[in-house]
Coordinates of C-alpha atoms and ligand atoms in Angstrom, one line a residue:
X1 CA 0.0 0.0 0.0
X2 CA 3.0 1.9 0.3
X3 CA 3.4 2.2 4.0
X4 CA 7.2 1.3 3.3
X5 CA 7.9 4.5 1.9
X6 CA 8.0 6.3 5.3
X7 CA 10.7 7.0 6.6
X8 CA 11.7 7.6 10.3
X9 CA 15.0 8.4 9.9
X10 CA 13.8 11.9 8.0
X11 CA 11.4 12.6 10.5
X12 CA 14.2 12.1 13.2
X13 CA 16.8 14.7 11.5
X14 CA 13.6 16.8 10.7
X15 CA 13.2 17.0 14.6
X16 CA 17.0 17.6 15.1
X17 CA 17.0 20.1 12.2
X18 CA 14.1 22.5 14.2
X19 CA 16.2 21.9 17.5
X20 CA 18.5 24.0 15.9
X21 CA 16.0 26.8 15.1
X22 CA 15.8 28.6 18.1
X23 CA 18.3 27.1 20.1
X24 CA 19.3 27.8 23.2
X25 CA 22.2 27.5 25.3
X26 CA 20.6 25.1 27.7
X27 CA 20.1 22.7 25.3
X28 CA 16.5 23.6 24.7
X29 CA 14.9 25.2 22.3
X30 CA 13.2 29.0 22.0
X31 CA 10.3 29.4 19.5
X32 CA 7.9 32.4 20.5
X33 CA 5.0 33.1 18.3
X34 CA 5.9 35.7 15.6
X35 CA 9.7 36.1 16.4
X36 CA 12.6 35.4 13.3
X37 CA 12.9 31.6 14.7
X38 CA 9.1 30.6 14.5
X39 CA 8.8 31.7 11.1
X40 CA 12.1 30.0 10.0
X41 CA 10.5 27.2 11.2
X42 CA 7.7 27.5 9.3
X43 CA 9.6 28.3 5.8
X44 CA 11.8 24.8 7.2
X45 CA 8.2 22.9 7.0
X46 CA 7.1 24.8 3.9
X47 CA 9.9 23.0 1.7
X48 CA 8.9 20.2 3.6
X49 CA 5.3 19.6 2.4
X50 CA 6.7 21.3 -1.0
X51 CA 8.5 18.4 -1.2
X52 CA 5.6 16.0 -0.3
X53 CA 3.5 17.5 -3.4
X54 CA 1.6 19.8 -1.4
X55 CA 0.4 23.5 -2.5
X56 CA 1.3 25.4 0.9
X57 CA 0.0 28.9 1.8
X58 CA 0.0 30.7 4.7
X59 CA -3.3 31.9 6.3
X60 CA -3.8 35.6 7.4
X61 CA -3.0 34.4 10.6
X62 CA -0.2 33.3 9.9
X63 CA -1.3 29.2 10.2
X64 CA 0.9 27.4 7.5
X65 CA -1.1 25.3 5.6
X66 CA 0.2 22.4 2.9
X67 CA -2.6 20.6 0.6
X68 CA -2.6 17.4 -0.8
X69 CA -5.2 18.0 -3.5
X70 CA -7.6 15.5 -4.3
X71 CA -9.6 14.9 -7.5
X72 CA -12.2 15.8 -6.3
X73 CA -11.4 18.3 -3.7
X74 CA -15.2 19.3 -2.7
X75 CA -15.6 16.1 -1.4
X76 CA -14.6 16.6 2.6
X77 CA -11.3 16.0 3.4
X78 CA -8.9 15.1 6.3
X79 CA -6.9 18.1 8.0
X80 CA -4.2 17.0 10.6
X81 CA -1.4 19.3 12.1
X82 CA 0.2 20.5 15.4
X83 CA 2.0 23.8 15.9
X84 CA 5.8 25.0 15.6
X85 CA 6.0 27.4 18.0
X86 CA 7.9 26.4 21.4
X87 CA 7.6 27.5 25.4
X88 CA 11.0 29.7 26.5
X89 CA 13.4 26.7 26.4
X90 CA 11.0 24.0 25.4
X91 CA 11.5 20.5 23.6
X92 CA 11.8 19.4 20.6
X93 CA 9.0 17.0 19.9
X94 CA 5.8 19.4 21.9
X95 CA 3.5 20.1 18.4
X96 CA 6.5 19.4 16.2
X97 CA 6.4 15.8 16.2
X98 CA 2.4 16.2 14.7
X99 CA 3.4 18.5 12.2
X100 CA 6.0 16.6 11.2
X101 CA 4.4 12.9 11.1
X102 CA 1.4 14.5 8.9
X103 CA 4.0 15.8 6.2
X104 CA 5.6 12.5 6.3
X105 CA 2.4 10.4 6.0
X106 CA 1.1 12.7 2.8
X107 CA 5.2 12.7 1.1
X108 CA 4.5 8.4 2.0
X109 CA 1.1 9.2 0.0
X110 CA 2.5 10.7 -3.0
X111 CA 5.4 8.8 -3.2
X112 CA 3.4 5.6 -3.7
X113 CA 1.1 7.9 -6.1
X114 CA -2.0 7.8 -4.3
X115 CA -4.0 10.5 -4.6
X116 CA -7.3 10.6 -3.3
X117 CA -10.7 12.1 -4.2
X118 CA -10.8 14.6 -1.3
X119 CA -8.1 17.0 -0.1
X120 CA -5.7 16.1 2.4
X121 CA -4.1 18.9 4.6
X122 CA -1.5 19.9 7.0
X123 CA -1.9 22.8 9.2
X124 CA 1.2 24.4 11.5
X125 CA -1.0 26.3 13.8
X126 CA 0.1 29.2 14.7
X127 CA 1.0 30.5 18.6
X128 CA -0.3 27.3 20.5
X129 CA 1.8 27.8 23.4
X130 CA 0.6 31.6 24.2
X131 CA 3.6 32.5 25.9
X132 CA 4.4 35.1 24.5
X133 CA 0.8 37.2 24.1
X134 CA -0.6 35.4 27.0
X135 CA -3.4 33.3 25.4
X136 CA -3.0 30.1 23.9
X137 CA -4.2 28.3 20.7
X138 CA -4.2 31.3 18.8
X139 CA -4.2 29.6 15.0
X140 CA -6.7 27.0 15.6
X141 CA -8.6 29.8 17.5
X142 CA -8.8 32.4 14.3
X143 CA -9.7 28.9 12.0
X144 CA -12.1 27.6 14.0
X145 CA -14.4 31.1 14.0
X146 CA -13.4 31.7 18.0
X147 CA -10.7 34.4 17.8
X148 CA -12.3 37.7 18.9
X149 CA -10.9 41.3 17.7
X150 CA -9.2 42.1 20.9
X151 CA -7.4 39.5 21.0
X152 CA -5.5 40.8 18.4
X153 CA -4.4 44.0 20.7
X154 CA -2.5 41.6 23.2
X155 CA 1.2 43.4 24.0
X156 CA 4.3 41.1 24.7
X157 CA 6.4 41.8 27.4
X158 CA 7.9 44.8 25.4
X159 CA 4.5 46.2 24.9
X160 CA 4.9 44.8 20.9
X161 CA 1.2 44.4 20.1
X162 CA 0.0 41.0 18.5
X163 CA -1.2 42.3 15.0
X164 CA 2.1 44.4 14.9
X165 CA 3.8 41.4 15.2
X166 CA 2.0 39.5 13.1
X167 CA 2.1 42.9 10.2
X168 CA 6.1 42.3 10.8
X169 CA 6.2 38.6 9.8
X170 CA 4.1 39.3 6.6
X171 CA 0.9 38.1 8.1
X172 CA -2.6 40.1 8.0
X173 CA -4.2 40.8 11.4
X174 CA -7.1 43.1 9.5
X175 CA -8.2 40.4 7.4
X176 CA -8.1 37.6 10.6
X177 CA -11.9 36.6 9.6
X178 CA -10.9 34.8 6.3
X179 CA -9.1 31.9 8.4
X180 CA -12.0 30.7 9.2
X181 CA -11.9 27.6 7.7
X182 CA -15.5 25.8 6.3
X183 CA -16.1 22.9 8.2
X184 CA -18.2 21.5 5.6
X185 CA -14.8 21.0 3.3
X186 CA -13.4 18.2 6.5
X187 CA -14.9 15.1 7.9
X188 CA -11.7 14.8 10.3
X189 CA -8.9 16.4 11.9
X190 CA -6.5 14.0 13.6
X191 CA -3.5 15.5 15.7
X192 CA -0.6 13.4 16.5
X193 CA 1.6 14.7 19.6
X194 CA 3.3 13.3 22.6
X195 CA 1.6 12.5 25.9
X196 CA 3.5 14.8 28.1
X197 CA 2.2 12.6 30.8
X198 CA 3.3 9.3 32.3
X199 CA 0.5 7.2 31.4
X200 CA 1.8 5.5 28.4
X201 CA 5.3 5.1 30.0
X202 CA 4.1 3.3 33.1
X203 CA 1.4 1.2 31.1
X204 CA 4.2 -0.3 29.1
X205 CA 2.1 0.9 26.0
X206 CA 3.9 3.1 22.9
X207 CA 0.3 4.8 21.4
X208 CA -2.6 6.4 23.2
X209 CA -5.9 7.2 22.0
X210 CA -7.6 10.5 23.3
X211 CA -10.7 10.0 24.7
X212 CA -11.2 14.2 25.4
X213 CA -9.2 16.8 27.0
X214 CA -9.6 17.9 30.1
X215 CA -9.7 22.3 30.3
X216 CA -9.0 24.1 33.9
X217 CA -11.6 26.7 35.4
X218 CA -9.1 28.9 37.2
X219 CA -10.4 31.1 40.3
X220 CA -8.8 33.4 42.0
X221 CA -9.5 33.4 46.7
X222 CA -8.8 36.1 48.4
X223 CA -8.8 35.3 52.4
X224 CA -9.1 38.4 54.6
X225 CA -8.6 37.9 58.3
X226 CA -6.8 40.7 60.0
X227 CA -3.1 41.3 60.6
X228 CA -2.2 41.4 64.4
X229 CA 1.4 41.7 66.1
X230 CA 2.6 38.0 66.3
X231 CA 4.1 38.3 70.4
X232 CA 0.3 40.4 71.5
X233 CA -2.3 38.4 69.6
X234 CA -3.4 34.9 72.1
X235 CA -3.8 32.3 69.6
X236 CA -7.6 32.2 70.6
X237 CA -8.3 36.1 68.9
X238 CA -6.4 35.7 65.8
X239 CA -8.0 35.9 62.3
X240 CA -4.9 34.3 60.5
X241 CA -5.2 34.4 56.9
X242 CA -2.9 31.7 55.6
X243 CA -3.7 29.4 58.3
X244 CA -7.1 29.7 56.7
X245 CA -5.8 29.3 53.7
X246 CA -3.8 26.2 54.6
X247 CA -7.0 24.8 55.4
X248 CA -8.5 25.5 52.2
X249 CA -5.8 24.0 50.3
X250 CA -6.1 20.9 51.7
X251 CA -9.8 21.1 51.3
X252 CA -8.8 21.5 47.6
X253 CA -6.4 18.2 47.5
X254 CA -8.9 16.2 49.1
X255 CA -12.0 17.4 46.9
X256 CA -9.7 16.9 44.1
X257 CA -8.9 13.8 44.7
X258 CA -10.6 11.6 42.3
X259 CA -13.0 8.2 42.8
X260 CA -12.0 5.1 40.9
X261 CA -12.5 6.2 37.2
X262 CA -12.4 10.1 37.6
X263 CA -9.8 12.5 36.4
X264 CA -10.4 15.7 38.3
X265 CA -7.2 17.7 39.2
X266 CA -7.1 20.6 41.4
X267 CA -3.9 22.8 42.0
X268 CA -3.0 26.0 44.4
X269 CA -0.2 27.1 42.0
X270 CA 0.5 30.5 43.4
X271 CA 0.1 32.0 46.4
X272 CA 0.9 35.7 48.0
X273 CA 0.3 36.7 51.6
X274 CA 0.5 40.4 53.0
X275 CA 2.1 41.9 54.6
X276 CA 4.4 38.6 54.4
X277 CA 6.8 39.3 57.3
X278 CA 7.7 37.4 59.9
X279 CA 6.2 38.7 63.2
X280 CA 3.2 39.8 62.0
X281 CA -0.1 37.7 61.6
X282 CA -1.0 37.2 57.7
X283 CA -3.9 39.3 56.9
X284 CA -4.6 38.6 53.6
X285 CA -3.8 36.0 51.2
X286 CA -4.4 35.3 47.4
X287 CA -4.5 32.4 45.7
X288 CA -5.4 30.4 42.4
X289 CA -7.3 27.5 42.0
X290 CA -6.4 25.2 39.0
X291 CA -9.6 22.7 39.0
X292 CA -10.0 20.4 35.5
X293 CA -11.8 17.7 34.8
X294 CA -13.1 15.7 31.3
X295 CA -16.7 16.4 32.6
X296 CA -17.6 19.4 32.9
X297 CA -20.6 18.6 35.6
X298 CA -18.0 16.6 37.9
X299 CA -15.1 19.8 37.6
X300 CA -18.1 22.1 38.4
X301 CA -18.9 19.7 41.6
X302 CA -15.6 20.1 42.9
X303 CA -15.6 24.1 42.4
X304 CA -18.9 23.5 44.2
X305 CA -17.6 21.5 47.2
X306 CA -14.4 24.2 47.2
X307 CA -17.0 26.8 47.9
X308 CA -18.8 25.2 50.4
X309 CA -15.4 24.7 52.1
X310 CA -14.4 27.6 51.9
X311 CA -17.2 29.1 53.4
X312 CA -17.6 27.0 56.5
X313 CA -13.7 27.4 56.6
X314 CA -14.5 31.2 56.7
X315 CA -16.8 31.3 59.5
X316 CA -15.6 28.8 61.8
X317 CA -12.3 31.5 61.9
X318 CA -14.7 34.4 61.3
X319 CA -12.6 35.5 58.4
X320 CA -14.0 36.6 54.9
X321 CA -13.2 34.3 51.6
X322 CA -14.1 35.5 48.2
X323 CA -13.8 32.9 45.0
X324 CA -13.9 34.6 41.8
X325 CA -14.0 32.5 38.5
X326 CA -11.6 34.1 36.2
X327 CA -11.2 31.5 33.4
X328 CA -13.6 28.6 32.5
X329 CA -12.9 26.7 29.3
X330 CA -14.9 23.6 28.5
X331 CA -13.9 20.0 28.5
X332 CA -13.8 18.5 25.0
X333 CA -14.9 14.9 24.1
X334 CA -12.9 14.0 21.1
X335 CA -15.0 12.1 18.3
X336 CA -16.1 8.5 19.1
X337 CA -16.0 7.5 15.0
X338 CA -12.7 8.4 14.8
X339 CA -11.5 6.8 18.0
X340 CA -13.4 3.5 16.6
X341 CA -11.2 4.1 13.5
X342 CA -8.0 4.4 15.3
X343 CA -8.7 1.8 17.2
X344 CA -9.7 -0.6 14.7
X345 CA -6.6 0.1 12.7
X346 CA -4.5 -0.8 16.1
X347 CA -6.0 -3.9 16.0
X348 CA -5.5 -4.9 12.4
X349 CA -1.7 -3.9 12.7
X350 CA -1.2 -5.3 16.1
X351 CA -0.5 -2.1 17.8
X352 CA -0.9 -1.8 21.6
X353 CA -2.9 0.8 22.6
X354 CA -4.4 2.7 26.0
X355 CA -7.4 4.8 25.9
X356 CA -6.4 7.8 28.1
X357 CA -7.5 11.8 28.7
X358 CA -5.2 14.8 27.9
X359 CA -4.8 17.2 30.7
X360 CA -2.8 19.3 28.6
X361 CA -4.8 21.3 26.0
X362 CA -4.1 21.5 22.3
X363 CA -5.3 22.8 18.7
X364 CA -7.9 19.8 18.9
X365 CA -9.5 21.0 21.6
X366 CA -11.0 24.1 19.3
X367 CA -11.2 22.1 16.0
X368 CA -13.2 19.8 17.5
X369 CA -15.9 22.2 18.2
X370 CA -15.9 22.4 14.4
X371 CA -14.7 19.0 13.1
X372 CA -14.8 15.8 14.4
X373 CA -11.5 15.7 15.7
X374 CA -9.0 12.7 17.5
X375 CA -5.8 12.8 18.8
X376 CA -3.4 10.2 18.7
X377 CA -0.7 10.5 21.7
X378 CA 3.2 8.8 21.7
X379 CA 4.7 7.8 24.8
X380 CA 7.1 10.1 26.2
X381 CA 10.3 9.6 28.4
X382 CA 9.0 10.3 32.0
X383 CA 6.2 12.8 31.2
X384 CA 9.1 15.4 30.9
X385 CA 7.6 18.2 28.6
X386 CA 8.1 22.3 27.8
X387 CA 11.7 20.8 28.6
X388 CA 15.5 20.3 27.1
X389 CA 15.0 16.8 28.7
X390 CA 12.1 16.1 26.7
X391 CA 12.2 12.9 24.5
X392 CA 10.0 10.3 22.4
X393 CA 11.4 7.0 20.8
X394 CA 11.1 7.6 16.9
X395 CA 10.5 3.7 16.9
X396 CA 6.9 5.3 18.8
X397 CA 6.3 8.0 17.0
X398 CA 6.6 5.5 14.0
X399 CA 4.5 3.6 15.1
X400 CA 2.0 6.5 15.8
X401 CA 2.3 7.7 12.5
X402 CA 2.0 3.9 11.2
X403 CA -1.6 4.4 13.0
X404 CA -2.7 7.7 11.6
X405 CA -1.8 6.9 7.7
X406 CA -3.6 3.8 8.0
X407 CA -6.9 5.4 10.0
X408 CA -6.2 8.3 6.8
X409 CA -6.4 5.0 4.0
X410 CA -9.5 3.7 6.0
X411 CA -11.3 7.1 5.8
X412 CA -10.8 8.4 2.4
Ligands
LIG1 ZN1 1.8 21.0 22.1

């Protein structure tokens, strides 16, 4: 079928090549959205799918997109893809490694001279990671329809506004509508990308297949109690703030913790406390809340059960505890026809797979609100991601792309 005319070997100096964009001196890798490196990147994968028989354009956005035209290219096609764009000393596999296998699978296509009826086509999204704007998923966001106007007036730490830098790289911010891609033209998109988790690792098990992705609702507490000298307050009359807050974070691990089959998380991730000196009684304290789940009804009990302890927290210590909900983004559940497909191809080529959730998000978490999506994750070494250390087997990622071009075949 002409499966043996991938080759891993090019995928693996493909992910050494793009180490090199960017690199730093730790070892790691520096790709911000919109900077010299990112779009060197980009031009990098440009020849790439050139060379795979693609057409390639680049949205207004600034998404690079290859196609694999069909004969028939109204019929609806398959889109796949990842993103290019790295954390501050990141990895070399995080969104690469998708963008990369989906070139490779269509070059496999042409090189055998299939061509199908519908389109096949490869999207680098652009700014996944958000670092450097402060929102994430920033490519998939303007395809998908989502991506509001002010987004585009984001500054970067030097107060460099998003559609500036966008204007500087060629792209055009003005005209960020037309990426909106018609979902009527796709009956998949499938993403390919390491697990960034240990799951895989410790199951013994090279390929997951995503079941959904999990998204955080982030609050913010604020606990005011009242800041007394630490030698003239009796333990009895204080109103300690970040004893009560102690309390609460437990109350957070504990609600958190999931029963058998659940996947709720919850994280205090930052915490400040004034005045924050040492002989003086905390008298205020804010922290986040990090609470995700795959449901959205079980993450919303948790918030629920939060509250509730926090409250009774709050006036067994006659203090004051305010939540507020500052970010809420819903849970996706990925495509059950495509997971069947994936998972039938696993069977018929003998791969061994584990069904599993992402608690990381990614592009597929807003395509799939306009595409049936999937995801297909590799085992990673140790979970390490947004890392030098980070690393995936090629023999895995094989095998993951192995997966994908024959769930592609089965589809088109
Ligand atoms: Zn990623």
């Amino acid at each position: 079928m002409g499966w043996e005319n991938f080759d891993p070997v090019r995928v693996g100096k493909q992910l050494e090549d793009l180490a090199l964009i960017g690199k730093t001196e730790e070892g790691g890798t520096t790709r911000l959205a919109f900077t010299p490196a990112d779009i060197q990147a980009k031009e990098y994968v440009k020849k790439l799918m050139l060379e795979a028989g693609m057409v390639t354009y680049y949205d207004p956005v600034g998404n690079l997109i290859g196609v694999y035209e069909g004969l028939n290219p109204e019929m609806p096609g398959i889109i796949m893809g990842s993103h290019l764009d790295t954390v501050p000393n990141g990895g070399k596999y995080d969104g690469i490694a998708g963008v990369l296998v989906a070139v490779e699978i269509v070059r496999t296509f042409f090189l055998s001279g299939h061509r199908f009826k519908p389109n096949i086509t490869v999207v680098a999204f652009a700014d996944e990671e958000g670092v450097r704007f402060g929102g994430s998923l920033f490519g998939s966001r303007a395809m998908t329809g989502l991506l509001s106007p002010e987004w585009l007036e984001r500054t970067d730490e030097q107060g460099i506004k998003l559609k500036k830098a966008m204007t500087d790289c060629g792209f055009n911010p003005a005209n960020f509508e037309q990426a909106k891609i018609d979902p009527a033209k796709f009956k998949a998109y499938f993403e390919l990308h390491i697990e960034q988790g240990r799951i895989l690792e410790k199951a013994d098990c090279p390929i997951g297949l995503v079941l959904g992705i999990s998204a955080p609702s982030q609050l913010w507490a604020t606990i005011r109690g009242r800041a007394d000298h630490a030698g003239a307050t009796p333990m009895g009359e204080r109103k300690d703030a970040l004893a009560a807050a102690a309390e609460l974070i437990l109350a957070v691990e504990k609600i958190c913790t999931p029963k058998e089959g659940q996947v709720t998380v919850g994280t205090v991730g930052s915490i400040s406390v004034q005045p924050n000196a040492l002989n003086v009684i905390p008298g205020e304290v804010r922290m986040s809340l990090d609470i995700r789940d795959i449901d959205i009804n079980l993450r919303n009990q948790a918030i629920e059960g939060i509250k509730e302890s926090a409250q009774e927290i709050a006036l067994r210590r006659g203090i004051d505890i305010s939540l507020e909900e500052t970010l809420a983004i819903e849970p996706v559940i990925l495509d059950q026809n495509l997971i069947n497909a994936l998972e039938q191809v696993c069977q018929k080529i003998g791969l061994t797979y584990k069904k599993l959730i992402s608690g990381a998000g990614h592009d597929a978490m807003l395509m799939a609100k306009i595409i049936p999506s999937a995801m297909i994750f590799v085992r990673c070494r140790d979970g390490i991601s947004h890392s030098p250390d980070e690393f995936a087997q090629i023999e895995d990622l094989y095998l993951g792309a192995k997966l994908l071009y024959h769930t592609i075949g089965s589809l088109l």
